[in-house]
Amino acid sequence: MFPSVWISGRVLGALYVAYTAAFYLRVSTAKSKRPIVTSKGQPPDQDALFEYRGLIHVHSDYSHDARGSYDELSRAAHRHGLAFLVITDHNNVDAIAAGEQGWRNGVLLLTGVESGRCEGYMLFVDIESYIHESISSTREALQEYLRQGGFGLVIHAGNCRRAWKGELDSAIDGLEILDYADQLYDCSVLAKLNAFLFYPANRALACLRVYHRPAETLARWDREASARPVVGFYGPNMHQNVRILGWEPKFPPADAVMPLASNHILSREPLTGDFQSDKRVVYTAIRNGNLFFALDILGDSSGFRFSARQEDSSAVMGETLPADVETVFSIRLPRIEDNSQFEIVIYRNGVEFLRERGRELTFRATQAGAYRVEVLTRVPTFFGRGRMAPWIYSNPIYLRP
Ligand SMILES: [Zn+2]
């Protein structure tokens, strides 16, 4: 009995090594260069907007279930070209009193909080102090944080176990659309197994195996945004901590999570190195939805633009123009140096409005609604030619009567 177990173990081991070796080759693509090759130089930007990449919903040592100091997180963020992190630990803003906020290693570190509510989970950001979740209703908490000048964002909206159960109060400014930890929880057992097995061989491909379009959360966002502006954003929900029978490896590490995806904020003002004014620039762009988010692991999406123009005014993502006036919308992809295929899909109030292949698109509309863009591309898979899935998600531009 024992030798046969030993032999079948060896066979399985050999198969696994052969498999991972095969995918290592396939994946050196994803390791050294990303599937979509964008040029370093940004296309000339007529809007003269400043663009910064960053993450919202990151955990640190200030959470009981996460690891990583502000200093370590800032160094990792710098390695991956991120300009800011909004660190939101569970039920405390102790990092503010500890003087952790500010510029460190070339990265702007901001402190918010993740708060468990009876309806689900929220982030409160741009706040000074935290009232414990047990002593206030969500409405009271929102009123207090609005008084402090801050705002609230719903997270885990589409999580299979912890989805947001309440209404989206009009005082809630935004919704986390893509949460990488939720993507992992919610994907099929086969996808999880695949990702786990191939992670050592090809980290990028393993992470992409788990990725899927968050259809239900997008539908919820579209419903809300058809009535009032609602910000959509990406959250890595990074903890760098798992518990396996008392063993707590620092996994998945920041160096694996940070390159996956990010928010790209757009601002008419640059970051200058002054903490107070830079904090204002970042939070204003987030609160107004002047941002898009993208799977940057597929290719650097910096330079993507979605804008709208009327005779004497214009708008970027998150902004509103009057309806019933001829509006020219334009979408421009970053400068791409290979022959990757893209599909640009426009949704109006969640209904597909236009779908075209290409790298730029212009269309006209007058009807009121929330117009947003998804840019689809071929996502590599372990087998076959890959599958079409969104690379970039814009925030809407609104036409209102
Ligand atoms: Zn979290």
mmCIF file of C-alpha atoms and ligand atoms in Angstrom:
data_model
loop_
_atom_site.group_PDB
_atom_site.id
_atom_site.type_symbol
_atom_site.label_atom_id
_atom_site.label_comp_id
_atom_site.label_asym_id
_atom_site.label_seq_id
_atom_site.Cartn_x
_atom_site.Cartn_y
_atom_site.Cartn_z
ATOM 1 C CA MET A 1 0.000 0.000 0.000
ATOM 2 C CA PHE A 2 2.659 2.440 1.103
ATOM 3 C CA PRO A 3 4.851 2.229 -2.061
ATOM 4 C CA SER A 4 1.842 2.734 -4.357
ATOM 5 C CA VAL A 5 0.873 5.887 -2.440
ATOM 6 C CA TRP A 6 4.484 6.996 -2.690
ATOM 7 C CA ILE A 7 4.589 6.330 -6.457
ATOM 8 C CA SER A 8 1.279 8.055 -7.174
ATOM 9 C CA GLY A 9 2.507 10.968 -5.069
ATOM 10 C CA ARG A 10 5.628 11.139 -7.245
ATOM 11 C CA VAL A 11 3.547 11.003 -10.422
ATOM 12 C CA LEU A 12 1.305 13.801 -9.203
ATOM 13 C CA GLY A 13 4.348 15.800 -8.144
ATOM 14 C CA ALA A 14 5.964 15.337 -11.554
ATOM 15 C CA LEU A 15 2.739 16.356 -13.300
ATOM 16 C CA TYR A 16 2.499 19.482 -11.161
ATOM 17 C CA VAL A 17 6.114 20.428 -11.893
ATOM 18 C CA ALA A 18 5.533 19.877 -15.631
ATOM 19 C CA TYR A 19 2.349 21.956 -15.527
ATOM 20 C CA THR A 20 3.830 24.852 -13.645
ATOM 21 C CA ALA A 21 6.918 24.781 -15.873
ATOM 22 C CA ALA A 22 4.698 25.008 -18.972
ATOM 23 C CA PHE A 23 2.796 27.938 -17.515
ATOM 24 C CA TYR A 24 5.944 29.594 -16.293
ATOM 25 C CA LEU A 25 6.964 29.982 -19.946
ATOM 26 C CA ARG A 26 3.569 31.189 -20.994
ATOM 27 C CA VAL A 27 3.655 33.569 -18.199
ATOM 28 C CA SER A 28 6.981 35.054 -18.359
ATOM 29 C CA THR A 29 4.923 37.328 -20.654
ATOM 30 C CA ALA A 30 2.838 38.434 -17.720
ATOM 31 C CA LYS A 31 5.836 38.602 -15.407
ATOM 32 C CA SER A 32 8.210 40.679 -17.426
ATOM 33 C CA LYS A 33 5.818 42.511 -19.705
ATOM 34 C CA ARG A 34 2.097 42.873 -19.459
ATOM 35 C CA PRO A 35 -0.221 41.537 -22.173
ATOM 36 C CA ILE A 36 -1.025 45.074 -23.391
ATOM 37 C CA VAL A 37 2.049 47.145 -24.166
ATOM 38 C CA THR A 38 1.500 50.855 -23.635
ATOM 39 C CA SER A 39 4.115 53.461 -24.417
ATOM 40 C CA LYS A 40 5.723 55.378 -21.606
ATOM 41 C CA GLY A 41 4.927 58.760 -23.078
ATOM 42 C CA GLN A 42 1.349 59.770 -22.466
ATOM 43 C CA PRO A 43 -0.699 61.035 -25.403
ATOM 44 C CA PRO A 44 -0.923 64.837 -25.451
ATOM 45 C CA ASP A 45 -3.719 65.761 -23.086
ATOM 46 C CA GLN A 46 -5.849 68.639 -24.283
ATOM 47 C CA ASP A 47 -7.749 68.601 -20.981
ATOM 48 C CA ALA A 48 -4.488 69.325 -19.120
ATOM 49 C CA LEU A 49 -5.555 66.948 -16.384
ATOM 50 C CA PHE A 50 -3.160 65.511 -13.852
ATOM 51 C CA GLU A 51 -3.542 61.766 -13.375
ATOM 52 C CA TYR A 52 -2.455 59.817 -10.288
ATOM 53 C CA ARG A 53 -2.770 56.129 -9.506
ATOM 54 C CA GLY A 54 -3.693 54.964 -6.048
ATOM 55 C CA LEU A 55 -5.524 52.461 -3.878
ATOM 56 C CA ILE A 56 -8.525 52.933 -1.611
ATOM 57 C CA HIS A 57 -9.296 50.265 1.037
ATOM 58 C CA VAL A 58 -5.937 48.977 2.209
ATOM 59 C CA HIS A 59 -5.301 47.518 5.681
ATOM 60 C CA SER A 60 -2.203 47.873 7.855
ATOM 61 C CA ASP A 61 -0.852 46.878 11.274
ATOM 62 C CA TYR A 62 -3.616 49.048 12.762
ATOM 63 C CA SER A 63 -6.085 46.247 11.902
ATOM 64 C CA HIS A 64 -6.186 43.141 14.099
ATOM 65 C CA ASP A 65 -6.265 40.936 10.996
ATOM 66 C CA ALA A 66 -3.736 42.657 8.737
ATOM 67 C CA ARG A 67 0.010 43.139 8.492
ATOM 68 C CA GLY A 68 2.246 45.881 7.165
ATOM 69 C CA SER A 69 3.357 49.203 8.622
ATOM 70 C CA TYR A 70 2.639 52.520 6.922
ATOM 71 C CA ASP A 71 6.307 52.662 6.039
ATOM 72 C CA GLU A 72 6.339 49.202 4.418
ATOM 73 C CA LEU A 73 3.118 49.935 2.537
ATOM 74 C CA SER A 74 4.495 53.213 1.202
ATOM 75 C CA ARG A 75 7.677 51.511 -0.025
ATOM 76 C CA ALA A 76 5.672 48.800 -1.797
ATOM 77 C CA ALA A 77 3.320 51.413 -3.312
ATOM 78 C CA HIS A 78 6.317 53.375 -4.583
ATOM 79 C CA ARG A 79 7.737 50.237 -6.237
ATOM 80 C CA HIS A 80 4.479 49.837 -8.140
ATOM 81 C CA GLY A 81 4.127 53.463 -9.239
ATOM 82 C CA LEU A 82 1.252 54.385 -6.920
ATOM 83 C CA ALA A 83 0.975 58.017 -5.830
ATOM 84 C CA PHE A 84 -1.467 57.583 -2.926
ATOM 85 C CA LEU A 85 -2.960 55.023 -0.527
ATOM 86 C CA VAL A 86 -6.158 55.493 1.455
ATOM 87 C CA ILE A 87 -5.536 53.126 4.373
ATOM 88 C CA THR A 88 -8.765 52.078 6.077
ATOM 89 C CA ASP A 89 -8.256 49.904 9.135
ATOM 90 C CA HIS A 90 -11.037 48.256 11.096
ATOM 91 C CA ASN A 91 -12.878 50.484 13.579
ATOM 92 C CA ASN A 92 -10.076 52.898 14.407
ATOM 93 C CA VAL A 93 -8.211 55.923 13.121
ATOM 94 C CA ASP A 94 -5.343 55.553 15.595
ATOM 95 C CA ALA A 95 -2.911 56.177 12.735
ATOM 96 C CA ILE A 96 -4.058 59.828 12.603
ATOM 97 C CA ALA A 97 -3.100 60.473 16.248
ATOM 98 C CA ALA A 98 0.155 58.562 15.675
ATOM 99 C CA GLY A 99 1.060 61.042 12.911
ATOM 100 C CA GLU A 100 1.195 58.371 10.209
ATOM 101 C CA GLN A 101 -0.525 60.421 7.500
ATOM 102 C CA GLY A 102 1.571 62.367 5.030
ATOM 103 C CA TRP A 103 4.103 61.867 2.278
ATOM 104 C CA ARG A 104 6.437 58.944 2.799
ATOM 105 C CA ASN A 105 8.779 57.321 0.245
ATOM 106 C CA GLY A 106 7.117 59.336 -2.517
ATOM 107 C CA VAL A 107 3.598 58.174 -1.650
ATOM 108 C CA LEU A 108 0.773 60.171 -0.050
ATOM 109 C CA LEU A 109 -0.631 58.140 2.854
ATOM 110 C CA LEU A 110 -4.151 58.980 4.008
ATOM 111 C CA THR A 111 -6.111 57.422 6.869
ATOM 112 C CA GLY A 112 -9.797 56.515 6.790
ATOM 113 C CA VAL A 113 -11.691 53.749 8.542
ATOM 114 C CA GLU A 114 -13.571 50.573 7.672
ATOM 115 C CA SER A 115 -16.708 50.282 9.749
ATOM 116 C CA GLY A 116 -19.007 47.274 10.097
ATOM 117 C CA ARG A 117 -22.647 48.420 9.984
ATOM 118 C CA CYS A 118 -25.740 46.317 10.472
ATOM 119 C CA GLU A 119 -26.401 46.747 6.715
ATOM 120 C CA GLY A 120 -22.884 45.703 5.690
ATOM 121 C CA TYR A 121 -19.519 47.464 5.496
ATOM 122 C CA MET A 122 -18.528 51.056 4.812
ATOM 123 C CA LEU A 123 -15.443 53.192 4.520
ATOM 124 C CA PHE A 124 -15.456 56.675 6.030
ATOM 125 C CA VAL A 125 -12.684 58.871 4.702
ATOM 126 C CA ASP A 126 -11.407 62.434 5.092
ATOM 127 C CA ILE A 127 -12.433 62.288 8.768
ATOM 128 C CA GLU A 128 -10.718 63.422 11.966
ATOM 129 C CA SER A 129 -12.117 61.057 14.575
ATOM 130 C CA TYR A 130 -14.062 57.804 14.703
ATOM 131 C CA ILE A 131 -17.258 57.035 16.599
ATOM 132 C CA HIS A 132 -17.502 53.332 17.306
ATOM 133 C CA GLU A 133 -19.994 51.534 15.071
ATOM 134 C CA SER A 134 -21.911 50.129 18.028
ATOM 135 C CA ILE A 135 -23.062 53.542 19.281
ATOM 136 C CA SER A 136 -24.519 55.062 16.143
ATOM 137 C CA SER A 137 -26.823 54.168 13.305
ATOM 138 C CA THR A 138 -25.433 54.464 9.786
ATOM 139 C CA ARG A 139 -27.444 57.649 9.263
ATOM 140 C CA GLU A 140 -26.078 59.202 12.491
ATOM 141 C CA ALA A 141 -22.548 58.156 11.589
ATOM 142 C CA LEU A 142 -22.904 59.694 8.122
ATOM 143 C CA GLN A 143 -24.186 62.956 9.619
ATOM 144 C CA GLU A 144 -21.224 63.102 11.992
ATOM 145 C CA TYR A 145 -18.648 62.387 9.268
ATOM 146 C CA LEU A 146 -20.257 64.882 6.911
ATOM 147 C CA ARG A 147 -19.965 67.420 9.741
ATOM 148 C CA GLN A 148 -16.251 66.583 9.965
ATOM 149 C CA GLY A 149 -15.970 67.241 6.210
ATOM 150 C CA GLY A 150 -15.663 63.573 5.291
ATOM 151 C CA PHE A 151 -17.765 61.135 3.305
ATOM 152 C CA GLY A 152 -18.870 57.501 3.202
ATOM 153 C CA LEU A 153 -18.428 54.708 0.650
ATOM 154 C CA VAL A 154 -20.091 51.296 0.671
ATOM 155 C CA ILE A 155 -17.725 48.352 0.256
ATOM 156 C CA HIS A 156 -18.255 44.632 -0.316
ATOM 157 C CA ALA A 157 -21.503 45.618 -2.048
ATOM 158 C CA GLY A 158 -21.606 42.385 -4.032
ATOM 159 C CA ASN A 159 -19.830 40.036 -1.646
ATOM 160 C CA CYS A 160 -21.533 36.632 -1.497
ATOM 161 C CA ARG A 161 -21.605 36.578 2.306
ATOM 162 C CA ARG A 162 -21.545 40.216 3.333
ATOM 163 C CA ALA A 163 -23.402 42.107 0.585
ATOM 164 C CA TRP A 164 -24.821 45.538 1.513
ATOM 165 C CA LYS A 165 -28.340 44.827 2.765
ATOM 166 C CA GLY A 166 -29.648 48.367 3.214
ATOM 167 C CA GLU A 167 -30.757 51.070 0.858
ATOM 168 C CA LEU A 168 -28.054 53.337 -0.442
ATOM 169 C CA ASP A 169 -28.752 56.460 1.592
ATOM 170 C CA SER A 170 -28.377 59.573 -0.547
ATOM 171 C CA ALA A 171 -25.651 60.701 1.882
ATOM 172 C CA ILE A 172 -23.501 57.764 0.725
ATOM 173 C CA ASP A 173 -21.207 59.002 -2.021
ATOM 174 C CA GLY A 174 -19.926 55.822 -3.586
ATOM 175 C CA LEU A 175 -19.728 52.115 -4.044
ATOM 176 C CA GLU A 176 -16.753 49.778 -4.255
ATOM 177 C CA ILE A 177 -17.378 48.040 -7.578
ATOM 178 C CA LEU A 178 -14.394 45.759 -7.787
ATOM 179 C CA ASP A 179 -12.896 44.262 -4.605
ATOM 180 C CA TYR A 180 -10.059 41.858 -5.216
ATOM 181 C CA ALA A 181 -10.596 39.861 -2.030
ATOM 182 C CA ASP A 182 -14.309 39.483 -2.871
ATOM 183 C CA GLN A 183 -13.367 38.337 -6.358
ATOM 184 C CA LEU A 184 -11.357 35.550 -4.779
ATOM 185 C CA TYR A 185 -14.141 34.547 -2.358
ATOM 186 C CA ASP A 186 -16.827 34.665 -5.038
ATOM 187 C CA CYS A 187 -15.129 32.786 -7.877
ATOM 188 C CA SER A 188 -15.716 29.083 -8.516
ATOM 189 C CA VAL A 189 -13.878 26.379 -6.586
ATOM 190 C CA LEU A 190 -12.146 25.377 -9.832
ATOM 191 C CA ALA A 191 -10.913 28.941 -10.381
ATOM 192 C CA LYS A 192 -9.637 29.095 -6.780
ATOM 193 C CA LEU A 193 -7.841 25.773 -7.184
ATOM 194 C CA ASN A 194 -6.326 26.844 -10.490
ATOM 195 C CA ALA A 195 -5.175 30.136 -9.037
ATOM 196 C CA PHE A 196 -3.666 28.423 -6.007
ATOM 197 C CA LEU A 197 -1.861 25.755 -8.036
ATOM 198 C CA PHE A 198 -0.395 28.128 -10.577
ATOM 199 C CA TYR A 199 0.402 31.019 -8.262
ATOM 200 C CA PRO A 200 4.049 29.876 -7.815
ATOM 201 C CA ALA A 201 4.537 29.548 -11.576
ATOM 202 C CA ASN A 202 2.730 32.611 -12.783
ATOM 203 C CA ARG A 203 1.425 35.018 -10.212
ATOM 204 C CA ALA A 204 -0.155 37.329 -12.772
ATOM 205 C CA LEU A 205 -2.017 34.604 -14.589
ATOM 206 C CA ALA A 206 -3.168 33.076 -11.302
ATOM 207 C CA CYS A 207 -4.620 36.437 -10.203
ATOM 208 C CA LEU A 208 -6.305 36.897 -13.576
ATOM 209 C CA ARG A 209 -7.885 33.440 -13.304
ATOM 210 C CA VAL A 210 -9.870 34.724 -10.334
ATOM 211 C CA TYR A 211 -10.907 37.995 -12.016
ATOM 212 C CA HIS A 212 -14.435 38.314 -13.391
ATOM 213 C CA ARG A 213 -16.742 41.217 -14.294
ATOM 214 C CA PRO A 214 -18.710 42.067 -11.116
ATOM 215 C CA ALA A 215 -22.067 42.098 -12.936
ATOM 216 C CA GLU A 216 -24.399 42.406 -9.934
ATOM 217 C CA THR A 217 -22.505 45.266 -8.324
ATOM 218 C CA LEU A 218 -22.282 47.061 -11.658
ATOM 219 C CA ALA A 219 -26.062 46.678 -12.052
ATOM 220 C CA ARG A 220 -26.612 48.132 -8.588
ATOM 221 C CA TRP A 221 -24.267 51.024 -9.365
ATOM 222 C CA ASP A 222 -26.109 51.707 -12.624
ATOM 223 C CA ARG A 223 -29.488 51.735 -10.856
ATOM 224 C CA GLU A 224 -28.267 54.233 -8.262
ATOM 225 C CA ALA A 225 -26.327 56.366 -10.725
ATOM 226 C CA SER A 226 -29.342 56.728 -13.001
ATOM 227 C CA ALA A 227 -30.992 58.720 -10.176
ATOM 228 C CA ARG A 228 -28.016 60.653 -8.686
ATOM 229 C CA PRO A 229 -24.224 60.775 -9.063
ATOM 230 C CA VAL A 230 -22.605 57.771 -7.352
ATOM 231 C CA VAL A 231 -18.855 57.128 -7.421
ATOM 232 C CA GLY A 232 -17.556 53.691 -8.387
ATOM 233 C CA PHE A 233 -14.056 52.614 -7.394
ATOM 234 C CA TYR A 234 -11.679 49.684 -6.977
ATOM 235 C CA GLY A 235 -10.551 48.374 -3.582
ATOM 236 C CA PRO A 236 -7.846 45.745 -3.131
ATOM 237 C CA ASN A 237 -8.990 45.080 0.457
ATOM 238 C CA MET A 238 -5.385 44.138 1.093
ATOM 239 C CA HIS A 239 -4.558 42.462 4.430
ATOM 240 C CA GLN A 240 -1.303 40.555 3.749
ATOM 241 C CA ASN A 241 -2.535 38.018 6.254
ATOM 242 C CA VAL A 242 -4.129 34.604 6.095
ATOM 243 C CA ARG A 243 -4.595 32.110 8.894
ATOM 244 C CA ILE A 244 -4.036 28.451 8.154
ATOM 245 C CA LEU A 245 -4.292 26.307 11.288
ATOM 246 C CA GLY A 246 -2.487 28.819 13.453
ATOM 247 C CA TRP A 247 0.101 29.623 10.786
ATOM 248 C CA GLU A 248 -0.049 33.244 9.561
ATOM 249 C CA PRO A 249 2.013 33.844 6.436
ATOM 250 C CA LYS A 250 2.217 37.390 5.036
ATOM 251 C CA PHE A 251 0.055 36.429 2.081
ATOM 252 C CA PRO A 252 -0.818 37.567 -0.482
ATOM 253 C CA PRO A 253 2.027 40.088 -0.225
ATOM 254 C CA ALA A 254 1.709 43.751 -1.209
ATOM 255 C CA ASP A 255 4.018 43.092 -4.155
ATOM 256 C CA ALA A 256 1.442 40.659 -5.555
ATOM 257 C CA VAL A 257 -1.665 42.744 -4.799
ATOM 258 C CA MET A 258 -0.544 46.290 -5.610
ATOM 259 C CA PRO A 259 0.180 45.744 -9.327
ATOM 260 C CA LEU A 260 -3.193 44.059 -9.990
ATOM 261 C CA ALA A 261 -5.473 47.055 -10.389
ATOM 262 C CA SER A 262 -5.765 50.668 -9.291
ATOM 263 C CA ASN A 263 -7.838 53.835 -9.321
ATOM 264 C CA HIS A 264 -6.652 56.629 -11.612
ATOM 265 C CA ILE A 265 -7.812 59.990 -10.312
ATOM 266 C CA LEU A 266 -7.959 63.045 -12.566
ATOM 267 C CA SER A 267 -7.447 66.532 -11.253
ATOM 268 C CA ARG A 268 -7.016 69.991 -12.702
ATOM 269 C CA GLU A 269 -4.555 70.672 -9.871
ATOM 270 C CA PRO A 270 -1.277 68.796 -9.395
ATOM 271 C CA LEU A 271 0.007 67.169 -6.219
ATOM 272 C CA THR A 272 2.667 69.479 -4.856
ATOM 273 C CA GLY A 273 4.094 67.748 -1.784
ATOM 274 C CA ASP A 274 2.026 69.853 0.605
ATOM 275 C CA PHE A 275 0.048 67.391 2.715
ATOM 276 C CA GLN A 276 -3.086 69.464 3.300
ATOM 277 C CA SER A 277 -3.511 70.596 -0.281
ATOM 278 C CA ASP A 278 -2.669 67.137 -1.703
ATOM 279 C CA LYS A 279 -5.128 65.465 0.646
ATOM 280 C CA ARG A 280 -7.744 67.898 -0.701
ATOM 281 C CA VAL A 281 -6.844 67.062 -4.339
ATOM 282 C CA VAL A 282 -7.118 63.287 -3.792
ATOM 283 C CA TYR A 283 -10.317 63.321 -1.730
ATOM 284 C CA THR A 284 -12.020 65.842 -4.035
ATOM 285 C CA ALA A 285 -11.342 63.648 -7.082
ATOM 286 C CA ILE A 286 -12.583 60.527 -5.268
ATOM 287 C CA ARG A 287 -15.702 62.193 -3.906
ATOM 288 C CA ASN A 288 -16.581 63.670 -7.303
ATOM 289 C CA GLY A 289 -15.913 60.432 -9.175
ATOM 290 C CA ASN A 290 -13.215 62.047 -11.323
ATOM 291 C CA LEU A 291 -11.629 58.651 -11.730
ATOM 292 C CA PHE A 292 -11.501 55.389 -13.589
ATOM 293 C CA PHE A 293 -10.228 52.048 -12.376
ATOM 294 C CA ALA A 294 -8.473 49.364 -14.328
ATOM 295 C CA LEU A 295 -6.747 46.000 -14.238
ATOM 296 C CA ASP A 296 -3.312 47.531 -14.667
ATOM 297 C CA ILE A 297 -1.816 44.056 -14.554
ATOM 298 C CA LEU A 298 -3.085 43.692 -18.139
ATOM 299 C CA GLY A 299 -1.395 46.916 -19.209
ATOM 300 C CA ASP A 300 -0.879 50.423 -17.840
ATOM 301 C CA SER A 301 -4.157 52.226 -18.498
ATOM 302 C CA SER A 302 -2.747 55.703 -17.699
ATOM 303 C CA GLY A 303 -3.898 58.168 -20.328
ATOM 304 C CA PHE A 304 -7.381 56.684 -20.823
ATOM 305 C CA ARG A 305 -9.921 59.497 -21.156
ATOM 306 C CA PHE A 306 -13.695 59.711 -21.306
ATOM 307 C CA SER A 307 -14.987 63.252 -21.751
ATOM 308 C CA ALA A 308 -17.983 65.153 -23.051
ATOM 309 C CA ARG A 309 -18.320 68.484 -24.778
ATOM 310 C CA GLN A 310 -21.196 70.847 -25.454
ATOM 311 C CA GLU A 311 -21.057 74.106 -27.303
ATOM 312 C CA ASP A 312 -19.696 76.105 -24.391
ATOM 313 C CA SER A 313 -18.884 73.584 -21.675
ATOM 314 C CA SER A 314 -17.199 70.263 -21.119
ATOM 315 C CA ALA A 315 -17.096 67.466 -18.548
ATOM 316 C CA VAL A 316 -14.820 64.703 -17.375
ATOM 317 C CA MET A 317 -15.803 61.501 -15.575
ATOM 318 C CA GLY A 318 -17.994 62.237 -12.568
ATOM 319 C CA GLU A 319 -19.239 65.586 -13.886
ATOM 320 C CA THR A 320 -22.700 66.653 -15.075
ATOM 321 C CA LEU A 321 -23.870 68.582 -18.126
ATOM 322 C CA PRO A 322 -27.412 69.676 -19.044
ATOM 323 C CA ALA A 323 -29.501 67.141 -20.985
ATOM 324 C CA ASP A 324 -31.422 67.904 -24.200
ATOM 325 C CA VAL A 325 -28.393 69.698 -25.620
ATOM 326 C CA GLU A 326 -26.255 68.051 -28.285
ATOM 327 C CA THR A 327 -23.300 66.480 -26.456
ATOM 328 C CA VAL A 328 -20.237 64.946 -28.070
ATOM 329 C CA PHE A 329 -18.729 62.175 -25.962
ATOM 330 C CA SER A 330 -15.241 60.948 -26.685
ATOM 331 C CA ILE A 331 -13.285 57.966 -25.451
ATOM 332 C CA ARG A 332 -9.572 57.624 -25.977
ATOM 333 C CA LEU A 333 -7.435 54.661 -24.970
ATOM 334 C CA PRO A 334 -3.827 55.068 -23.844
ATOM 335 C CA ARG A 335 -1.121 54.884 -26.506
ATOM 336 C CA ILE A 336 -0.830 51.166 -27.260
ATOM 337 C CA GLU A 337 2.209 49.693 -28.976
ATOM 338 C CA ASP A 338 0.937 46.242 -29.953
ATOM 339 C CA ASN A 339 -2.000 44.790 -31.845
ATOM 340 C CA SER A 340 -4.216 44.027 -28.828
ATOM 341 C CA GLN A 341 -7.927 44.081 -29.631
ATOM 342 C CA PHE A 342 -10.308 46.293 -27.708
ATOM 343 C CA GLU A 343 -14.037 46.655 -27.504
ATOM 344 C CA ILE A 344 -15.461 49.914 -26.146
ATOM 345 C CA VAL A 345 -18.882 49.519 -24.552
ATOM 346 C CA ILE A 346 -21.040 52.483 -23.510
ATOM 347 C CA TYR A 347 -23.811 51.997 -20.952
ATOM 348 C CA ARG A 348 -26.588 54.529 -20.429
ATOM 349 C CA ASN A 349 -28.361 53.962 -17.078
ATOM 350 C CA GLY A 350 -27.012 50.403 -17.183
ATOM 351 C CA VAL A 351 -28.376 49.577 -20.622
ATOM 352 C CA GLU A 352 -25.892 48.899 -23.396
ATOM 353 C CA PHE A 353 -25.996 51.962 -25.640
ATOM 354 C CA LEU A 354 -23.105 51.413 -28.036
ATOM 355 C CA ARG A 355 -20.409 48.788 -28.628
ATOM 356 C CA GLU A 356 -17.519 49.202 -31.043
ATOM 357 C CA ARG A 357 -14.103 47.718 -31.642
ATOM 358 C CA GLY A 358 -11.222 50.170 -31.686
ATOM 359 C CA ARG A 359 -9.002 52.467 -29.671
ATOM 360 C CA GLU A 360 -11.095 55.592 -29.742
ATOM 361 C CA LEU A 361 -14.736 56.391 -30.132
ATOM 362 C CA THR A 362 -16.856 59.504 -30.502
ATOM 363 C CA PHE A 363 -20.627 59.545 -30.214
ATOM 364 C CA ARG A 364 -23.401 62.088 -29.825
ATOM 365 C CA ALA A 365 -26.280 62.025 -27.343
ATOM 366 C CA THR A 366 -28.803 64.429 -25.845
ATOM 367 C CA GLN A 367 -30.905 62.161 -23.608
ATOM 368 C CA ALA A 368 -30.630 62.465 -19.832
ATOM 369 C CA GLY A 369 -28.792 59.623 -18.115
ATOM 370 C CA ALA A 370 -25.564 58.315 -16.619
ATOM 371 C CA TYR A 371 -23.146 57.339 -19.400
ATOM 372 C CA ARG A 372 -20.213 55.137 -18.500
ATOM 373 C CA VAL A 373 -17.587 53.122 -20.365
ATOM 374 C CA GLU A 374 -16.070 49.656 -20.094
ATOM 375 C CA VAL A 375 -13.088 48.822 -22.283
ATOM 376 C CA LEU A 376 -12.843 45.087 -22.920
ATOM 377 C CA THR A 377 -9.765 43.235 -23.985
ATOM 378 C CA ARG A 378 -8.574 39.655 -24.257
ATOM 379 C CA VAL A 379 -7.544 38.420 -20.819
ATOM 380 C CA PRO A 380 -4.990 35.594 -21.028
ATOM 381 C CA THR A 381 -6.053 32.214 -19.690
ATOM 382 C CA PHE A 382 -4.071 29.081 -18.900
ATOM 383 C CA PHE A 383 -5.503 27.386 -21.965
ATOM 384 C CA GLY A 384 -6.663 28.750 -25.305
ATOM 385 C CA ARG A 385 -6.759 32.274 -26.712
ATOM 386 C CA GLY A 386 -8.061 33.981 -23.613
ATOM 387 C CA ARG A 387 -11.426 35.546 -22.833
ATOM 388 C CA MET A 388 -12.890 39.010 -23.300
ATOM 389 C CA ALA A 389 -13.318 40.901 -20.015
ATOM 390 C CA PRO A 390 -13.171 44.548 -18.907
ATOM 391 C CA TRP A 391 -9.751 46.137 -18.613
ATOM 392 C CA ILE A 392 -10.961 49.680 -17.797
ATOM 393 C CA TYR A 393 -14.112 50.928 -16.013
ATOM 394 C CA SER A 394 -14.904 54.659 -16.178
ATOM 395 C CA ASN A 395 -17.071 56.656 -13.813
ATOM 396 C CA PRO A 396 -20.165 58.072 -15.498
ATOM 397 C CA ILE A 397 -20.655 61.450 -17.108
ATOM 398 C CA TYR A 398 -24.188 62.607 -16.309
ATOM 399 C CA LEU A 399 -26.659 64.460 -18.500
ATOM 400 C CA ARG A 400 -29.410 65.905 -16.292
ATOM 401 C CA PRO A 401 -32.504 67.935 -17.182
HETATM 402 ZN ZN ZN B 1 -11.403 45.687 4.357
#
